[in-house]
Backbone as JSON Lines, residues from 0, in Angstrom:
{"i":0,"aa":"X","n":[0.84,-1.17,0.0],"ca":[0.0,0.0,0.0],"c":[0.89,1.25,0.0]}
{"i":1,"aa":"X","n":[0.73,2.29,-1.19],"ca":[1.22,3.27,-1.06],"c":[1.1,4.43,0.05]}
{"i":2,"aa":"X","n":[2.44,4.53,0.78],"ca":[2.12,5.77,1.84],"c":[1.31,7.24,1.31]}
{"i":3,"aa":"X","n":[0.86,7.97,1.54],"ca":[0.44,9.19,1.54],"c":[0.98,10.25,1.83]}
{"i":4,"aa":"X","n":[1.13,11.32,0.49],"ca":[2.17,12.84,1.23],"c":[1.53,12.98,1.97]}
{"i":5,"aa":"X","n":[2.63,13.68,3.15],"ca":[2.31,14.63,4.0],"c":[1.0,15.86,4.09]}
{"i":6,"aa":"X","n":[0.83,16.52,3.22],"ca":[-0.21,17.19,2.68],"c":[-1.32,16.7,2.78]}
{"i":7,"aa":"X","n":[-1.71,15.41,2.01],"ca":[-3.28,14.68,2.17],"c":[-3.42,14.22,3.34]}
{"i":8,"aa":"X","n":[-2.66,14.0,3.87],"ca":[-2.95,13.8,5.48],"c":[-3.4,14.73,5.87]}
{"i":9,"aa":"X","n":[-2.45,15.69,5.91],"ca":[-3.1,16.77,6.99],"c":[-4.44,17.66,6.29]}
{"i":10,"aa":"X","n":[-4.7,17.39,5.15],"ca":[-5.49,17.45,4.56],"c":[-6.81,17.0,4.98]}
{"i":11,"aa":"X","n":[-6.47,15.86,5.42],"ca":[-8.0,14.77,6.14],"c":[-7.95,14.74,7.14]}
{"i":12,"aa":"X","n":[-6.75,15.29,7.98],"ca":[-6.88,15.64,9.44],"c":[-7.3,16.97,9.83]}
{"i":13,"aa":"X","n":[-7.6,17.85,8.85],"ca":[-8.35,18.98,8.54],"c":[-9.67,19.11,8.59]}
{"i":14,"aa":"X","n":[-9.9,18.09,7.82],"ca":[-11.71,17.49,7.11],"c":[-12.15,17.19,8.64]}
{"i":15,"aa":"X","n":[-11.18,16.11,9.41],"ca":[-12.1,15.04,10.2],"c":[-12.36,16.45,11.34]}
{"i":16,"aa":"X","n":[-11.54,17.29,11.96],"ca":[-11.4,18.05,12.98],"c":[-12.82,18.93,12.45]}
{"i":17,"aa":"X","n":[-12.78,19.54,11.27],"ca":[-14.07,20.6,10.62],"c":[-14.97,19.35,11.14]}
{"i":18,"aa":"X","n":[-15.48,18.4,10.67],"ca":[-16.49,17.29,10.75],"c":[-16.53,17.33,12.17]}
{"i":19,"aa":"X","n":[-16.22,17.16,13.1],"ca":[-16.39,17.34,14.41],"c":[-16.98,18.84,14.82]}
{"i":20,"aa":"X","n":[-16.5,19.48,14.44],"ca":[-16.84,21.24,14.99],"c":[-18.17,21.15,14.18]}
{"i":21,"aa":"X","n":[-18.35,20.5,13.26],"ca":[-19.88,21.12,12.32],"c":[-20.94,20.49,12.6]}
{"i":22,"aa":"X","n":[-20.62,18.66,12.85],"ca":[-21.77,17.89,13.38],"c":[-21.59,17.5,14.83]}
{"i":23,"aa":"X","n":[-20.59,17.55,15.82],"ca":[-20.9,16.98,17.08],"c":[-21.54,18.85,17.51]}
{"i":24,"aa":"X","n":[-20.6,19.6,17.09],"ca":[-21.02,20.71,17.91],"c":[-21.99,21.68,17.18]}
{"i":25,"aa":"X","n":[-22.56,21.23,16.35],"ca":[-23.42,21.52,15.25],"c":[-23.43,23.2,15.35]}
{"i":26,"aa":"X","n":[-21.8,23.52,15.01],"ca":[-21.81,24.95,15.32],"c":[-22.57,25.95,13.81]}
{"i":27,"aa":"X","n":[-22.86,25.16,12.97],"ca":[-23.92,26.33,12.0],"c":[-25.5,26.43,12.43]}
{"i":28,"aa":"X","n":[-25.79,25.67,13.72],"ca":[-26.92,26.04,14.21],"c":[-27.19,27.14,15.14]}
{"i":29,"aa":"X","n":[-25.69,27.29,15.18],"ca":[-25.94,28.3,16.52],"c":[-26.86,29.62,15.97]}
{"i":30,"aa":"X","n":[-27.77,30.47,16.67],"ca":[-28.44,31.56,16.47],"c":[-28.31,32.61,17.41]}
{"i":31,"aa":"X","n":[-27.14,32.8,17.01],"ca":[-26.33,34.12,17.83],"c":[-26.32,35.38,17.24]}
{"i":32,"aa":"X","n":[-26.67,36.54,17.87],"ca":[-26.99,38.22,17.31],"c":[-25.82,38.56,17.12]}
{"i":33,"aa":"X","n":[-24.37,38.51,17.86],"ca":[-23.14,39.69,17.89],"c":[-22.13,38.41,17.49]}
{"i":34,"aa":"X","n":[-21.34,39.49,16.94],"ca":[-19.74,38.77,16.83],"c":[-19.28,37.98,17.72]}
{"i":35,"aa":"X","n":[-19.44,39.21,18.77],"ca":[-18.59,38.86,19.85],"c":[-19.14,37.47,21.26]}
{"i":36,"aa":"X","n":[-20.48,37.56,20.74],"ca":[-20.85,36.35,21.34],"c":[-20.65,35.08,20.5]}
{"i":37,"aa":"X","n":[-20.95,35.09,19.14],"ca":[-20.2,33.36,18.28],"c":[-18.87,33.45,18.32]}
{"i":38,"aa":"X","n":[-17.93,34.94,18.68],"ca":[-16.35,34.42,18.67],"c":[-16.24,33.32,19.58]}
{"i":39,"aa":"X","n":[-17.18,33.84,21.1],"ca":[-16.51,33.34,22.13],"c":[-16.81,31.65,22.26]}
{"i":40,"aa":"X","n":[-18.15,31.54,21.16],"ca":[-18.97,29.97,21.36],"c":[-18.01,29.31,20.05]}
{"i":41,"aa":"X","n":[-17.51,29.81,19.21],"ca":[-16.57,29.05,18.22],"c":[-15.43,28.76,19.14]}
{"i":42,"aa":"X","n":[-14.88,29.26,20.06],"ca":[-13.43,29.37,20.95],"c":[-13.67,28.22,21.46]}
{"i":43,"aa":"X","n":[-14.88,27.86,22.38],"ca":[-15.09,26.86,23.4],"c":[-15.18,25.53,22.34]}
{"i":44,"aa":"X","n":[-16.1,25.58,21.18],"ca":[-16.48,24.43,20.31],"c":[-14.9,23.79,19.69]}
{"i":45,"aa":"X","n":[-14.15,25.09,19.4],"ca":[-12.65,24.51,18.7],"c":[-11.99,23.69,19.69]}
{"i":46,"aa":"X","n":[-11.93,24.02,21.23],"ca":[-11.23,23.65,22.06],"c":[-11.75,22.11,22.62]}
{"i":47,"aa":"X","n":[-13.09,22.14,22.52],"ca":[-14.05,20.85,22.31],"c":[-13.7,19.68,21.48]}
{"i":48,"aa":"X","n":[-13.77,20.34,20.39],"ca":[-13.31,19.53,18.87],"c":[-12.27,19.12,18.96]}
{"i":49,"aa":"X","n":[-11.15,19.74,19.8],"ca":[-9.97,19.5,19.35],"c":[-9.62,18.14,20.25]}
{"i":50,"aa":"X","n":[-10.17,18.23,21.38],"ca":[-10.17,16.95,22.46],"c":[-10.24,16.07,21.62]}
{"i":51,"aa":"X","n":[-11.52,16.2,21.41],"ca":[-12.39,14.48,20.67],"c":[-11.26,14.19,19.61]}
{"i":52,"aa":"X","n":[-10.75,15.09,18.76],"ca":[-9.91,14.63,17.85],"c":[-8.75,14.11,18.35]}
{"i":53,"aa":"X","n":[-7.68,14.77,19.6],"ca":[-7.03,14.66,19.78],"c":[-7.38,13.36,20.7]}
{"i":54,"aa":"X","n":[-8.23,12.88,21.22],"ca":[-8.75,11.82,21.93],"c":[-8.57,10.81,20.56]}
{"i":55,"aa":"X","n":[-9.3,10.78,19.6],"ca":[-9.14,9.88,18.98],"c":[-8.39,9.35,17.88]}
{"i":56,"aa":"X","n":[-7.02,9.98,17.66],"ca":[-6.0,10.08,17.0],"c":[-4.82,8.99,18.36]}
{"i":57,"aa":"X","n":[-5.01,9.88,19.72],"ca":[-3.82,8.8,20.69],"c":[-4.56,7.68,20.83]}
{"i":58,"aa":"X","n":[-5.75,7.5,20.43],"ca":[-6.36,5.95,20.72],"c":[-6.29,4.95,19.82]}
{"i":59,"aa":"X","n":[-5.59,5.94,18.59],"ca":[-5.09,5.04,17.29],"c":[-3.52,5.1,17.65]}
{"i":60,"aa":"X","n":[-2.82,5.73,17.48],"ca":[-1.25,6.61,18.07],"c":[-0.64,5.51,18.9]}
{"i":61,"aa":"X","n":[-0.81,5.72,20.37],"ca":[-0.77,5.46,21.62],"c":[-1.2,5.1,22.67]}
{"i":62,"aa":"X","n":[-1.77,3.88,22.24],"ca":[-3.45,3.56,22.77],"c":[-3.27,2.62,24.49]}
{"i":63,"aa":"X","n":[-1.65,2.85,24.78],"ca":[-0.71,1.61,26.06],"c":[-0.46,3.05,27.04]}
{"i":64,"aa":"X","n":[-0.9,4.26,27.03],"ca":[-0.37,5.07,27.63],"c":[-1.59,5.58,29.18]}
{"i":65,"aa":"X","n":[-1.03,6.06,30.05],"ca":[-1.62,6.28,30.96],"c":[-2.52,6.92,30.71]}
{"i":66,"aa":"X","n":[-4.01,6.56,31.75],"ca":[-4.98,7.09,30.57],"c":[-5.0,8.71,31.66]}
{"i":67,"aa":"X","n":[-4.24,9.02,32.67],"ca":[-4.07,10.5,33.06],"c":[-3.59,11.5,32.25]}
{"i":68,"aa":"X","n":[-3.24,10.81,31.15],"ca":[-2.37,11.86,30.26],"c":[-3.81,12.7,29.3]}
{"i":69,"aa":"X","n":[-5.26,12.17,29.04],"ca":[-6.05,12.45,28.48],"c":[-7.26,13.1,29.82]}
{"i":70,"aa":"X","n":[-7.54,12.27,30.26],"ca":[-8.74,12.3,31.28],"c":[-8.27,12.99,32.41]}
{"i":71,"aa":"X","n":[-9.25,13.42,33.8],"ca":[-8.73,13.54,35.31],"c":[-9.84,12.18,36.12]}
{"i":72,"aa":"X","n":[-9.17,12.52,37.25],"ca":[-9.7,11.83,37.95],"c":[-11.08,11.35,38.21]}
{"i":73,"aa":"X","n":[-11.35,12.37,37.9],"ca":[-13.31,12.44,37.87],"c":[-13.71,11.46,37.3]}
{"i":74,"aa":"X","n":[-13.25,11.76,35.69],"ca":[-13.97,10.83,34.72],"c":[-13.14,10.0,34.42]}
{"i":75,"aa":"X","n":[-12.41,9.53,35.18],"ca":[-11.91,8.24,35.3],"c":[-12.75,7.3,36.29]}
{"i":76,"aa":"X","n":[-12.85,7.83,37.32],"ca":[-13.52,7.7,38.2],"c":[-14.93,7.22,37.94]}
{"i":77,"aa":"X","n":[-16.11,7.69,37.64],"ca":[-17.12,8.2,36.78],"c":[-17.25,6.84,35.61]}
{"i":78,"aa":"X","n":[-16.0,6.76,34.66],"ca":[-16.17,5.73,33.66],"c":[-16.02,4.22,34.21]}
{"i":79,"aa":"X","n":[-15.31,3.94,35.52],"ca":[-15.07,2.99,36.31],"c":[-16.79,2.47,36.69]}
{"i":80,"aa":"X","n":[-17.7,3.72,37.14],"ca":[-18.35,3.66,37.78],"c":[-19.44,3.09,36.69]}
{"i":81,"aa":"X","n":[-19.79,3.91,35.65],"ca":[-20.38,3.91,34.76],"c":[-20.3,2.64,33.74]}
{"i":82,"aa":"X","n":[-19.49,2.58,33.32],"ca":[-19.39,1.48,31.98],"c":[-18.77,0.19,33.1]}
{"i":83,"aa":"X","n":[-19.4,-0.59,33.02],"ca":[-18.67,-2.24,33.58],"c":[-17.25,-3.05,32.54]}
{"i":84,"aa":"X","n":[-16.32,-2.97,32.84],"ca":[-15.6,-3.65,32.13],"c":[-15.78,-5.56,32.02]}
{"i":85,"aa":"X","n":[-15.79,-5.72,30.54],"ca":[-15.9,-6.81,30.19],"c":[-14.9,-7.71,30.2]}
{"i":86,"aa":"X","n":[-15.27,-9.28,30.56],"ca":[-14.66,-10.65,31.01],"c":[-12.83,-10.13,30.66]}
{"i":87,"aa":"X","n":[-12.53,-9.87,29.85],"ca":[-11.0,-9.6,29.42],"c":[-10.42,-8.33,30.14]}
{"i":88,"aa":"X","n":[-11.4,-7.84,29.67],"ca":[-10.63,-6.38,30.37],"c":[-10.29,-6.1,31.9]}
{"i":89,"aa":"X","n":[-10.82,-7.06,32.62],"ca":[-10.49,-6.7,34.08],"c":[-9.18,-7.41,34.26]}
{"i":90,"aa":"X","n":[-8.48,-7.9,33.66],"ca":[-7.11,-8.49,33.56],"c":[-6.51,-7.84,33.12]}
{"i":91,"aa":"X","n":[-6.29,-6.76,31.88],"ca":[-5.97,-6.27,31.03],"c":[-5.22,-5.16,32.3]}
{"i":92,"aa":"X","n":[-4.28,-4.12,32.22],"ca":[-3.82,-2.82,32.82],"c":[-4.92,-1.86,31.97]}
{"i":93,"aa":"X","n":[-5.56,-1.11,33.26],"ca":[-6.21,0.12,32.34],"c":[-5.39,1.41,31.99]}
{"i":94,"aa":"X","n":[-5.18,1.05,30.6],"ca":[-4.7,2.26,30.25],"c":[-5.7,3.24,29.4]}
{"i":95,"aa":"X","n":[-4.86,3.67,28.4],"ca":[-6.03,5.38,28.05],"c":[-7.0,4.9,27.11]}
{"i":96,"aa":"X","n":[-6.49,3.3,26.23],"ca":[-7.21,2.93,25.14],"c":[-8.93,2.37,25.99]}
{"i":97,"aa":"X","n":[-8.55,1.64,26.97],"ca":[-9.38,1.0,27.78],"c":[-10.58,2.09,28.3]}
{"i":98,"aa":"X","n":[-10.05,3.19,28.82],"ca":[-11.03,4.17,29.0],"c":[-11.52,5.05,28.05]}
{"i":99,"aa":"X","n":[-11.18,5.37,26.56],"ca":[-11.41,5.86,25.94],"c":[-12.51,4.71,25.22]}
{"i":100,"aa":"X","n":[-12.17,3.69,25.08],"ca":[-13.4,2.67,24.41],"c":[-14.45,2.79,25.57]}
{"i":101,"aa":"X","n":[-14.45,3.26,27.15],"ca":[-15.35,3.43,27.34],"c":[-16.28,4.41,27.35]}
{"i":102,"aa":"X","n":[-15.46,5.43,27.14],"ca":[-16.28,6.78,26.25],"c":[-16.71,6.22,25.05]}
{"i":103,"aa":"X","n":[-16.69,5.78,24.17],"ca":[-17.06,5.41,22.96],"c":[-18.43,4.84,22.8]}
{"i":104,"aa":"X","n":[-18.06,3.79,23.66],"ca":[-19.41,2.57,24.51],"c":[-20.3,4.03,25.13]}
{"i":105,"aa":"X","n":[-20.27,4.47,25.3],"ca":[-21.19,5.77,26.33],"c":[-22.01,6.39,25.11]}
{"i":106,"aa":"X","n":[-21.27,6.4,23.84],"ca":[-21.79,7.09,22.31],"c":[-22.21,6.04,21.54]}
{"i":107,"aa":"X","n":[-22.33,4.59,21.91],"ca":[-22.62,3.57,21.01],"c":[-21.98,2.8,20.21]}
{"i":108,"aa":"X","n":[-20.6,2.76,20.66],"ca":[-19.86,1.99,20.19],"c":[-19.86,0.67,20.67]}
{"i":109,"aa":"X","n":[-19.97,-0.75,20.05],"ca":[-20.11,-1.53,20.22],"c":[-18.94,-2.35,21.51]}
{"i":110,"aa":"X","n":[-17.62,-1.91,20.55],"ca":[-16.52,-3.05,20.52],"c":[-16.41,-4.11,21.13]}
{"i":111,"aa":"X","n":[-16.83,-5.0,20.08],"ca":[-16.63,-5.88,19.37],"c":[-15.42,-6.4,18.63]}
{"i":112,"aa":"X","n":[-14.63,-7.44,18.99],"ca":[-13.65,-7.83,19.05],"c":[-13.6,-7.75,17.34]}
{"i":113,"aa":"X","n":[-13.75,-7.41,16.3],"ca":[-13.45,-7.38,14.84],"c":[-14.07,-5.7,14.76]}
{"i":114,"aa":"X","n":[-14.14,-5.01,15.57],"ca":[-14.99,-3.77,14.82],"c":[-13.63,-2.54,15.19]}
{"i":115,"aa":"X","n":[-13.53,-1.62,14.11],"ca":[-12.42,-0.8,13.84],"c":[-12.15,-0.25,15.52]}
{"i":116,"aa":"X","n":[-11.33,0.98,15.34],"ca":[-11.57,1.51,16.62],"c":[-12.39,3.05,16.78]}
{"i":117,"aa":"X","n":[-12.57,3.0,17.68],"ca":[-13.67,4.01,17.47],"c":[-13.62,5.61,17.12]}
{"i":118,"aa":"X","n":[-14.55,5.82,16.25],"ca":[-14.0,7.36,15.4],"c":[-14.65,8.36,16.32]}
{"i":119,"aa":"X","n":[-14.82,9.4,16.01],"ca":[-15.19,10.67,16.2],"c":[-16.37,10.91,16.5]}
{"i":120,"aa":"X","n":[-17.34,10.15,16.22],"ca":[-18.88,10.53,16.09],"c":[-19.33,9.56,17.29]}
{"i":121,"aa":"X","n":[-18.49,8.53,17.69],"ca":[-19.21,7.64,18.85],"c":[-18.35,8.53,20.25]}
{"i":122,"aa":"X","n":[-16.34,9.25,19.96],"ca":[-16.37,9.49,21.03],"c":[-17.0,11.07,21.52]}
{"i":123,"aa":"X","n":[-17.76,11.64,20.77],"ca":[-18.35,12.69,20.56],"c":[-19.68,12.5,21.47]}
{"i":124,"aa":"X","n":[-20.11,11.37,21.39],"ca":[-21.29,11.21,21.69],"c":[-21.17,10.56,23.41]}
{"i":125,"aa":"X","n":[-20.48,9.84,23.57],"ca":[-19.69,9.68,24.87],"c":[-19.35,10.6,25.77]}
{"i":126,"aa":"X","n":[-18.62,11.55,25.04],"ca":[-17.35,12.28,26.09],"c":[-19.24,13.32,26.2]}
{"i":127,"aa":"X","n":[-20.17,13.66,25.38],"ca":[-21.13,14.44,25.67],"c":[-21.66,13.87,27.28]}
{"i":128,"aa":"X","n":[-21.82,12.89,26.93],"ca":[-22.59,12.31,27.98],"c":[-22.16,12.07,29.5]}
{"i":129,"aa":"X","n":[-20.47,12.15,29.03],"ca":[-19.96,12.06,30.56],"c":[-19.42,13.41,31.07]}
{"i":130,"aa":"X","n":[-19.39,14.43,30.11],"ca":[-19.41,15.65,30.74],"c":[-20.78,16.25,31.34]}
{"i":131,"aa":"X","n":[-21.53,16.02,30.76],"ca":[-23.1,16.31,31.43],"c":[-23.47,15.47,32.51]}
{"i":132,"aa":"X","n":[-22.53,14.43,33.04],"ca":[-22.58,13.31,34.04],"c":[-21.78,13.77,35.1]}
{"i":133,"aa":"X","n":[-20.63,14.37,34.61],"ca":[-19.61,14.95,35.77],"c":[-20.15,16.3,36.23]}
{"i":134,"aa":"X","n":[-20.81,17.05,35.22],"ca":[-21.32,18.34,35.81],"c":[-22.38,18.03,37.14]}
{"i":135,"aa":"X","n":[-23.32,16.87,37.04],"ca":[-24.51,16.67,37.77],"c":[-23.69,16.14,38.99]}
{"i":136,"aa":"X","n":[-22.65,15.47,38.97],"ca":[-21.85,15.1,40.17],"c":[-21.57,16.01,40.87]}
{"i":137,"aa":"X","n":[-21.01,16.92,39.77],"ca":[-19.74,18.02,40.38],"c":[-21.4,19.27,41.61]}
{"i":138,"aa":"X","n":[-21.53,19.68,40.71],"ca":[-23.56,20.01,41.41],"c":[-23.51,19.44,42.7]}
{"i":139,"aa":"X","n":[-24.28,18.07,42.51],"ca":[-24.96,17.29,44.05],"c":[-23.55,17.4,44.49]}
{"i":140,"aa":"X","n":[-22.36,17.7,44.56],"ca":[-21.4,17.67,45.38],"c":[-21.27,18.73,46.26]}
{"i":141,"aa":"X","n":[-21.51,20.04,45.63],"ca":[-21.82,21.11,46.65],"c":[-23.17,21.36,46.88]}
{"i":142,"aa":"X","n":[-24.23,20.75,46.33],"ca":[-25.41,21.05,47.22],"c":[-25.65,20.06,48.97]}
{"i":143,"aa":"X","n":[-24.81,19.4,48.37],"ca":[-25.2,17.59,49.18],"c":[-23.75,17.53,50.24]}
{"i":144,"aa":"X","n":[-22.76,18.1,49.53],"ca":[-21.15,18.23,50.46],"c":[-20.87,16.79,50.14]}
Protein backbone atom coordinates (compact mmCIF):
# COMPACT_ATOMS: atom_id res chain seq x y z
CA UNK A 1 0.00 0.00 0.00
CA UNK A 2 1.22 3.27 -1.06
CA UNK A 3 2.12 5.77 1.84
CA UNK A 4 0.44 9.19 1.54
CA UNK A 5 2.17 12.84 1.23
CA UNK A 6 2.31 14.63 4.00
CA UNK A 7 -0.21 17.19 2.68
CA UNK A 8 -3.28 14.68 2.17
CA UNK A 9 -2.95 13.80 5.48
CA UNK A 10 -3.10 16.77 6.99
CA UNK A 11 -5.49 17.45 4.56
CA UNK A 12 -8.00 14.77 6.14
CA UNK A 13 -6.88 15.64 9.44
CA UNK A 14 -8.35 18.98 8.54
CA UNK A 15 -11.71 17.49 7.11
CA UNK A 16 -12.10 15.04 10.20
CA UNK A 17 -11.40 18.05 12.98
CA UNK A 18 -14.07 20.60 10.62
CA UNK A 19 -16.49 17.29 10.75
CA UNK A 20 -16.39 17.34 14.41
CA UNK A 21 -16.84 21.24 14.99
CA UNK A 22 -19.88 21.12 12.32
CA UNK A 23 -21.77 17.89 13.38
CA UNK A 24 -20.90 16.98 17.08
CA UNK A 25 -21.02 20.71 17.91
CA UNK A 26 -23.42 21.52 15.25
CA UNK A 27 -21.81 24.95 15.32
CA UNK A 28 -23.92 26.33 12.00
CA UNK A 29 -26.92 26.04 14.21
CA UNK A 30 -25.94 28.30 16.52
CA UNK A 31 -28.44 31.56 16.47
CA UNK A 32 -26.33 34.12 17.83
CA UNK A 33 -26.99 38.22 17.31
CA UNK A 34 -23.14 39.69 17.89
CA UNK A 35 -19.74 38.77 16.83
CA UNK A 36 -18.59 38.86 19.85
CA UNK A 37 -20.85 36.35 21.34
CA UNK A 38 -20.20 33.36 18.28
CA UNK A 39 -16.35 34.42 18.67
CA UNK A 40 -16.51 33.34 22.13
CA UNK A 41 -18.97 29.97 21.36
CA UNK A 42 -16.57 29.05 18.22
CA UNK A 43 -13.43 29.37 20.95
CA UNK A 44 -15.09 26.86 23.40
CA UNK A 45 -16.48 24.43 20.31
CA UNK A 46 -12.65 24.51 18.70
CA UNK A 47 -11.23 23.65 22.06
CA UNK A 48 -14.05 20.85 22.31
CA UNK A 49 -13.31 19.53 18.87
CA UNK A 50 -9.97 19.50 19.35
CA UNK A 51 -10.17 16.95 22.46
CA UNK A 52 -12.39 14.48 20.67
CA UNK A 53 -9.91 14.63 17.85
CA UNK A 54 -7.03 14.66 19.78
CA UNK A 55 -8.75 11.82 21.93
CA UNK A 56 -9.14 9.88 18.98
CA UNK A 57 -6.00 10.08 17.00
CA UNK A 58 -3.82 8.80 20.69
CA UNK A 59 -6.36 5.95 20.72
CA UNK A 60 -5.09 5.04 17.29
CA UNK A 61 -1.25 6.61 18.07
CA UNK A 62 -0.77 5.46 21.62
CA UNK A 63 -3.45 3.56 22.77
CA UNK A 64 -0.71 1.61 26.06
CA UNK A 65 -0.37 5.07 27.63
CA UNK A 66 -1.62 6.28 30.96
CA UNK A 67 -4.98 7.09 30.57
CA UNK A 68 -4.07 10.50 33.06
CA UNK A 69 -2.37 11.86 30.26
CA UNK A 70 -6.05 12.45 28.48
CA UNK A 71 -8.74 12.30 31.28
CA UNK A 72 -8.73 13.54 35.31
CA UNK A 73 -9.70 11.83 37.95
CA UNK A 74 -13.31 12.44 37.87
CA UNK A 75 -13.97 10.83 34.72
CA UNK A 76 -11.91 8.24 35.30
CA UNK A 77 -13.52 7.70 38.20
CA UNK A 78 -17.12 8.20 36.78
CA UNK A 79 -16.17 5.73 33.66
CA UNK A 80 -15.07 2.99 36.31
CA UNK A 81 -18.35 3.66 37.78
CA UNK A 82 -20.38 3.91 34.76
CA UNK A 83 -19.39 1.48 31.98
CA UNK A 84 -18.67 -2.24 33.58
CA UNK A 85 -15.60 -3.65 32.13
CA UNK A 86 -15.90 -6.81 30.19
CA UNK A 87 -14.66 -10.65 31.01
CA UNK A 88 -11.00 -9.60 29.42
CA UNK A 89 -10.63 -6.38 30.37
CA UNK A 90 -10.49 -6.70 34.08
CA UNK A 91 -7.11 -8.49 33.56
CA UNK A 92 -5.97 -6.27 31.03
CA UNK A 93 -3.82 -2.82 32.82
CA UNK A 94 -6.21 0.12 32.34
CA UNK A 95 -4.70 2.26 30.25
CA UNK A 96 -6.03 5.38 28.05
CA UNK A 97 -7.21 2.93 25.14
CA UNK A 98 -9.38 1.00 27.78
CA UNK A 99 -11.03 4.17 29.00
CA UNK A 100 -11.41 5.86 25.94
CA UNK A 101 -13.40 2.67 24.41
CA UNK A 102 -15.35 3.43 27.34
CA UNK A 103 -16.28 6.78 26.25
CA UNK A 104 -17.06 5.41 22.96
CA UNK A 105 -19.41 2.57 24.51
CA UNK A 106 -21.19 5.77 26.33
CA UNK A 107 -21.79 7.09 22.31
CA UNK A 108 -22.62 3.57 21.01
CA UNK A 109 -19.86 1.99 20.19
CA UNK A 110 -20.11 -1.53 20.22
CA UNK A 111 -16.52 -3.05 20.52
CA UNK A 112 -16.63 -5.88 19.37
CA UNK A 113 -13.65 -7.83 19.05
CA UNK A 114 -13.45 -7.38 14.84
CA UNK A 115 -14.99 -3.77 14.82
CA UNK A 116 -12.42 -0.80 13.84
CA UNK A 117 -11.57 1.51 16.62
CA UNK A 118 -13.67 4.01 17.47
CA UNK A 119 -14.00 7.36 15.40
CA UNK A 120 -15.19 10.67 16.20
CA UNK A 121 -18.88 10.53 16.09
CA UNK A 122 -19.21 7.64 18.85
CA UNK A 123 -16.37 9.49 21.03
CA UNK A 124 -18.35 12.69 20.56
CA UNK A 125 -21.29 11.21 21.69
CA UNK A 126 -19.69 9.68 24.87
CA UNK A 127 -17.35 12.28 26.09
CA UNK A 128 -21.13 14.44 25.67
CA UNK A 129 -22.59 12.31 27.98
CA UNK A 130 -19.96 12.06 30.56
CA UNK A 131 -19.41 15.65 30.74
CA UNK A 132 -23.10 16.31 31.43
CA UNK A 133 -22.58 13.31 34.04
CA UNK A 134 -19.61 14.95 35.77
CA UNK A 135 -21.32 18.34 35.81
CA UNK A 136 -24.51 16.67 37.77
CA UNK A 137 -21.85 15.10 40.17
CA UNK A 138 -19.74 18.02 40.38
CA UNK A 139 -23.56 20.01 41.41
CA UNK A 140 -24.96 17.29 44.05
CA UNK A 141 -21.40 17.67 45.38
CA UNK A 142 -21.82 21.11 46.65
CA UNK A 143 -25.41 21.05 47.22
CA UNK A 144 -25.20 17.59 49.18
CA UNK A 145 -21.15 18.23 50.46
Amino acid sequence: MAKLPAFVICIRTIELFHKILKSGCRAEETKLRTAERLVNLLSIYCILSWRIFWMTMLNRVVPDVPPYLALTGLEIDLLDELVRDKGQELRRSKTLSHYLTKIARMGGYLARGHDPPPGSTVMWRGLSRLMDIELGVRIGAQIYG
